[in-house]
Short mmCIF file of C-alpha atoms in Angstrom, two decimals:
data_model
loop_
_atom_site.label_atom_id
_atom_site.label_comp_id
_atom_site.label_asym_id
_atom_site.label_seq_id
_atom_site.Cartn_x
_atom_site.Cartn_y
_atom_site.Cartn_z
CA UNK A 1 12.67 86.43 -21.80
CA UNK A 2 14.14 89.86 -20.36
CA UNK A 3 12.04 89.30 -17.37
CA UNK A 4 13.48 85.79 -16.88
CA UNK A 5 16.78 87.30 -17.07
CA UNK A 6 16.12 89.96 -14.64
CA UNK A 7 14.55 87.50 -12.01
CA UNK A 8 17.74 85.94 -12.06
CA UNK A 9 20.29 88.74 -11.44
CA UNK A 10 20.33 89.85 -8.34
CA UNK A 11 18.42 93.20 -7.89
CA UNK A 12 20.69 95.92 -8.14
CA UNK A 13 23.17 94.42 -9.37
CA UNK A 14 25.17 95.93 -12.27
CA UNK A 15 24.86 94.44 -15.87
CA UNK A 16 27.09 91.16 -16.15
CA UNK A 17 27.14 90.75 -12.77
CA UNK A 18 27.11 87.42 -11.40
CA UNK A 19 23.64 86.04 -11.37
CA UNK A 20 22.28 84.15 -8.29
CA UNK A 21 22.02 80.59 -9.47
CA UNK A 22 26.16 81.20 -11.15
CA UNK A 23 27.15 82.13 -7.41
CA UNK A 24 25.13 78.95 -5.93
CA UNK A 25 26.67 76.52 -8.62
CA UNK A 26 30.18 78.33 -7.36
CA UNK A 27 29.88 78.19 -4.02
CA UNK A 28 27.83 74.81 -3.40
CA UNK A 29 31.45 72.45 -3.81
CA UNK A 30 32.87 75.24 -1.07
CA UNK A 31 29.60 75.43 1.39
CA UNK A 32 30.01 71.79 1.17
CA UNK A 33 33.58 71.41 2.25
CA UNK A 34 32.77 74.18 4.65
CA UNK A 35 30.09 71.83 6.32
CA UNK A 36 32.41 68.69 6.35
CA UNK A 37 34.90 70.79 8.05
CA UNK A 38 32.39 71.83 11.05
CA UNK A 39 31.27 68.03 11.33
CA UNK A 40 34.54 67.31 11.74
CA UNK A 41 35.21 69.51 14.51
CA UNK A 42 31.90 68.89 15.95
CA UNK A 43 33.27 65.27 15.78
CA UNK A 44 36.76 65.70 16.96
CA UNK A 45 35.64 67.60 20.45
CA UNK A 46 33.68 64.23 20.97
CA UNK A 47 36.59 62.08 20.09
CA UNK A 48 38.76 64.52 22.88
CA UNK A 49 35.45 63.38 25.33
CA UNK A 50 36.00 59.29 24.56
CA UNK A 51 40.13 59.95 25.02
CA UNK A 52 39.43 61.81 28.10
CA UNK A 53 37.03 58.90 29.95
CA UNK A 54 39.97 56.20 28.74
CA UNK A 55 42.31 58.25 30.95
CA UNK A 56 44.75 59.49 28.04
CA UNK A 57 47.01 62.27 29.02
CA UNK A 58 46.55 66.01 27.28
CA UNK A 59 49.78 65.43 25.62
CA UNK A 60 49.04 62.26 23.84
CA UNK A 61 45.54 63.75 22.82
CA UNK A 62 47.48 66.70 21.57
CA UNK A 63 49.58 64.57 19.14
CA UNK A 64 46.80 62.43 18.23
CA UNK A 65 44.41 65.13 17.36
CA UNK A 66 47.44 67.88 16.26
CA UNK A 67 45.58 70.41 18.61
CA UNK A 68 47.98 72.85 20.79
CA UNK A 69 48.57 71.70 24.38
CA UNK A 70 46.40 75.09 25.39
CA UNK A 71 43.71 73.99 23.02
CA UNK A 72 43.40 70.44 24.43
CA UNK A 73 43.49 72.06 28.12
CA UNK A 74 40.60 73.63 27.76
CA UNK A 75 38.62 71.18 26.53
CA UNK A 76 39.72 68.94 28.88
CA UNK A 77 38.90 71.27 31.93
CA UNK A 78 35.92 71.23 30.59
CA UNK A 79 34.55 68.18 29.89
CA UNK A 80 35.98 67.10 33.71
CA UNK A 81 33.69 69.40 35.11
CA UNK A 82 31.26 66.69 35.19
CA UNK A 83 31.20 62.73 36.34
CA UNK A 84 32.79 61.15 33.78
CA UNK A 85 30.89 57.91 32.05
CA UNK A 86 32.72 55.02 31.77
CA UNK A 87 35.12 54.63 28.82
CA UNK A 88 33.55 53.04 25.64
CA UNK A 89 33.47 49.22 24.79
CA UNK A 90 35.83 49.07 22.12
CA UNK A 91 35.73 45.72 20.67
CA UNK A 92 34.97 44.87 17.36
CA UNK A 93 31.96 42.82 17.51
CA UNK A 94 28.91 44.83 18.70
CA UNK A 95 25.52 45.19 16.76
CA UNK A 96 24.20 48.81 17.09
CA UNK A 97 23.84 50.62 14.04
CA UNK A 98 26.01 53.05 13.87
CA UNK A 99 28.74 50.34 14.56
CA UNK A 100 27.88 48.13 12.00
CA UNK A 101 27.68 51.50 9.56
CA UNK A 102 31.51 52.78 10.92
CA UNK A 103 32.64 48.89 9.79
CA UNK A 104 31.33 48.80 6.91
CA UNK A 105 32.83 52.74 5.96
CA UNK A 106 36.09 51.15 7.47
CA UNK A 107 35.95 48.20 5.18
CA UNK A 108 34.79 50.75 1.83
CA UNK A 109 37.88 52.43 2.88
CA UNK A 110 40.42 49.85 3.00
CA UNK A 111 38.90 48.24 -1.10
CA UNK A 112 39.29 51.95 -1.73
CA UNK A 113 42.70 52.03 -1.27
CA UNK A 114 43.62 48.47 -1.96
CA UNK A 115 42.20 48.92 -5.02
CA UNK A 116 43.72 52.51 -5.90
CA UNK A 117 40.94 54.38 -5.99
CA UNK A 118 39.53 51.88 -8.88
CA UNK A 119 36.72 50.79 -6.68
CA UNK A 120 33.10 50.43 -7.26
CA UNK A 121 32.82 52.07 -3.65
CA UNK A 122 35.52 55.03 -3.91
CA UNK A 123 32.82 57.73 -5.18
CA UNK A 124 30.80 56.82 -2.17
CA UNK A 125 33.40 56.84 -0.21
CA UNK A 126 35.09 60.17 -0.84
CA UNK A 127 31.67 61.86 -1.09
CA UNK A 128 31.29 60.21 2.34
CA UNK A 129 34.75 62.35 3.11
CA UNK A 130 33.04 65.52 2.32
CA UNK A 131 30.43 65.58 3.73
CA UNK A 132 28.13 65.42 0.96
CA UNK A 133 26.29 61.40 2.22
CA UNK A 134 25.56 60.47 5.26
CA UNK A 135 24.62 57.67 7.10
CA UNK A 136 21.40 57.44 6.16
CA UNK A 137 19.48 54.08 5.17
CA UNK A 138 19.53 54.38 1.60
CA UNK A 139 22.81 55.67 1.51
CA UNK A 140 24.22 52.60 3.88
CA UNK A 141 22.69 49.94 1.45
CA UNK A 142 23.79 51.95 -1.66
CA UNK A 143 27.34 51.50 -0.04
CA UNK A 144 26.47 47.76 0.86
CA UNK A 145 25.62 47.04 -2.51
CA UNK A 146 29.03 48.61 -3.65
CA UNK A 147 31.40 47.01 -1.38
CA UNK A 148 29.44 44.00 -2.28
CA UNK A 149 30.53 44.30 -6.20
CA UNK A 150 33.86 45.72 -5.12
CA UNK A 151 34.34 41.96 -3.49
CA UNK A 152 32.90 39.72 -5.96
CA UNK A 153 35.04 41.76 -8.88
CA UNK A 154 38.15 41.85 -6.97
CA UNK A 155 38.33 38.78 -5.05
CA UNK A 156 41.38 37.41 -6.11
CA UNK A 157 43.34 40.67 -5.39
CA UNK A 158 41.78 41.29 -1.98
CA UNK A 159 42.97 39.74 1.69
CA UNK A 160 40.15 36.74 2.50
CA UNK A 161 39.67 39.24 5.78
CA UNK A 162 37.52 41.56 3.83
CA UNK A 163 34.86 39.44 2.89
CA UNK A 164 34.57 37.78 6.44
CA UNK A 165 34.35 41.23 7.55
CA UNK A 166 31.49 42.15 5.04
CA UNK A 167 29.89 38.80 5.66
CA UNK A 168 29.74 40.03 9.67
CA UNK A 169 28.51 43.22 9.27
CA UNK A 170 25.95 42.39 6.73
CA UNK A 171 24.53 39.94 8.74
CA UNK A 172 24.38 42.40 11.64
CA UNK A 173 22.51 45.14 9.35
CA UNK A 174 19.84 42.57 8.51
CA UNK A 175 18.90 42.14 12.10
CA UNK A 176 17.03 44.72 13.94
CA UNK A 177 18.73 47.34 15.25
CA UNK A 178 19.80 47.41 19.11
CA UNK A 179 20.66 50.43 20.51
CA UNK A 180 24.06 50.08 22.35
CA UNK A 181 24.29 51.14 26.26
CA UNK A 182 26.04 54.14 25.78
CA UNK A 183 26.30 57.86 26.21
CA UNK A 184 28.74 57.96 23.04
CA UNK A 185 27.12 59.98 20.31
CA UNK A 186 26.28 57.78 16.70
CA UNK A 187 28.95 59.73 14.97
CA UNK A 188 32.02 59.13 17.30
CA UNK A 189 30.75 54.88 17.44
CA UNK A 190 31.13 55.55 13.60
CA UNK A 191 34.54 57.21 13.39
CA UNK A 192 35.68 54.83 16.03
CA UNK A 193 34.00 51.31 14.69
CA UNK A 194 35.52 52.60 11.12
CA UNK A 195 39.36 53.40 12.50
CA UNK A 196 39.30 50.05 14.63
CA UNK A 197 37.80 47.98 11.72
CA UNK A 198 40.66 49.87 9.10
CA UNK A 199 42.89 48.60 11.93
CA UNK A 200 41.94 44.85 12.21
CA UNK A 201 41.83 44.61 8.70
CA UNK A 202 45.73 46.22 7.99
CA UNK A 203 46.98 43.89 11.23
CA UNK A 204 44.74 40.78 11.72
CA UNK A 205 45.20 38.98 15.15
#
């Protein structure tokens, strides 16, 4: 027993000192956050590239992004240095992957907070948030099957727009995936299928 204990204190350590596995347990809720923060920023400096090739000024990326004007500069200069690609297809109804998986996180989001954070979905959906699921093929049809519940529960209290939109994308994640034409990285055809979906859904045509 005393050499379990010692083998988890950290050597050196004075007596009652945290052990290792109390400071992992501690810090694993902050590493995560810390993580979600950097894929955010990893994700936002993308976002700045997609702005940039539609032809947005610095100060409307500025507000948008709530960057400084000297921050967005800089990026800018930068990512002009090059031949810009042409600016992203934007509509709704395209049948790559990550697409289809930014709809469906769009859709999760919108039951979420139709629902008041009662939702089948929202624990995917905020762990989604923080980093702590990703977009990976189990995960995606884990969320399916939620959203899928979330629907057939709440029906009655939900616009008829959701479940054409789950009805769309579900079809499209049966087929086999086509990779879209595009320099875009997954993550930023994510963030942006999910806004634009959240969008459609809040303002049908």
């Amino acid at each position: 027993m005393a050499g379990e204990e010692s083998e988890r204190h950290i050597p050196g350590a004075p007596a009652g000192a945290l052990t290792e596995e109390q400071a992992e347990r501690m810090l694993a809720s902050v590493n995560e956050v810390i993580r979600a923060g950097e894929e955010m920023r990893a994700l936002r400096a993308e976002m700045i590239k997609v702005f940039v090739r539609l032809g947005w000024t610095q100060d409307r990326i500025a507000r948008l992004t709530e960057m400084s004007q000297p921050a967005v500069s800089k990026q800018v200069a930068k990512y002009k240095q090059d031949e810009p690609p042409p600016p992203p297809d934007l509509s709704l109804d395209q049948h790559d992957a990550p697409w289809l998986e930014g709809r469906l996180w769009g859709l999760a989001e919108e039951i979420v907070e139709a629902s008041e954070g009662a939702a089948h979905c929202a624990r995917h959906v905020h762990a989604v948030a923080r980093g702590k699921k990703r977009f990976t093929p189990q995960h995606v049809d884990e969320l399916r099957r939620l959203v899928e519940e979330d629907l057939r529960r709440r029906a009655p209290g939900l616009p008829r727009g959701f479940r054409d939109a789950y009805d769309r994308i579900s079809r499209g994640l049966d087929v086999p995936a086509r990779t879209a034409a595009t320099t875009t990285p997954a993550s930023v055809r994510r963030a942006l299928a999910c806004q634009i979906q959240r969008d459609v859904l809040r303002h049908p045509p």
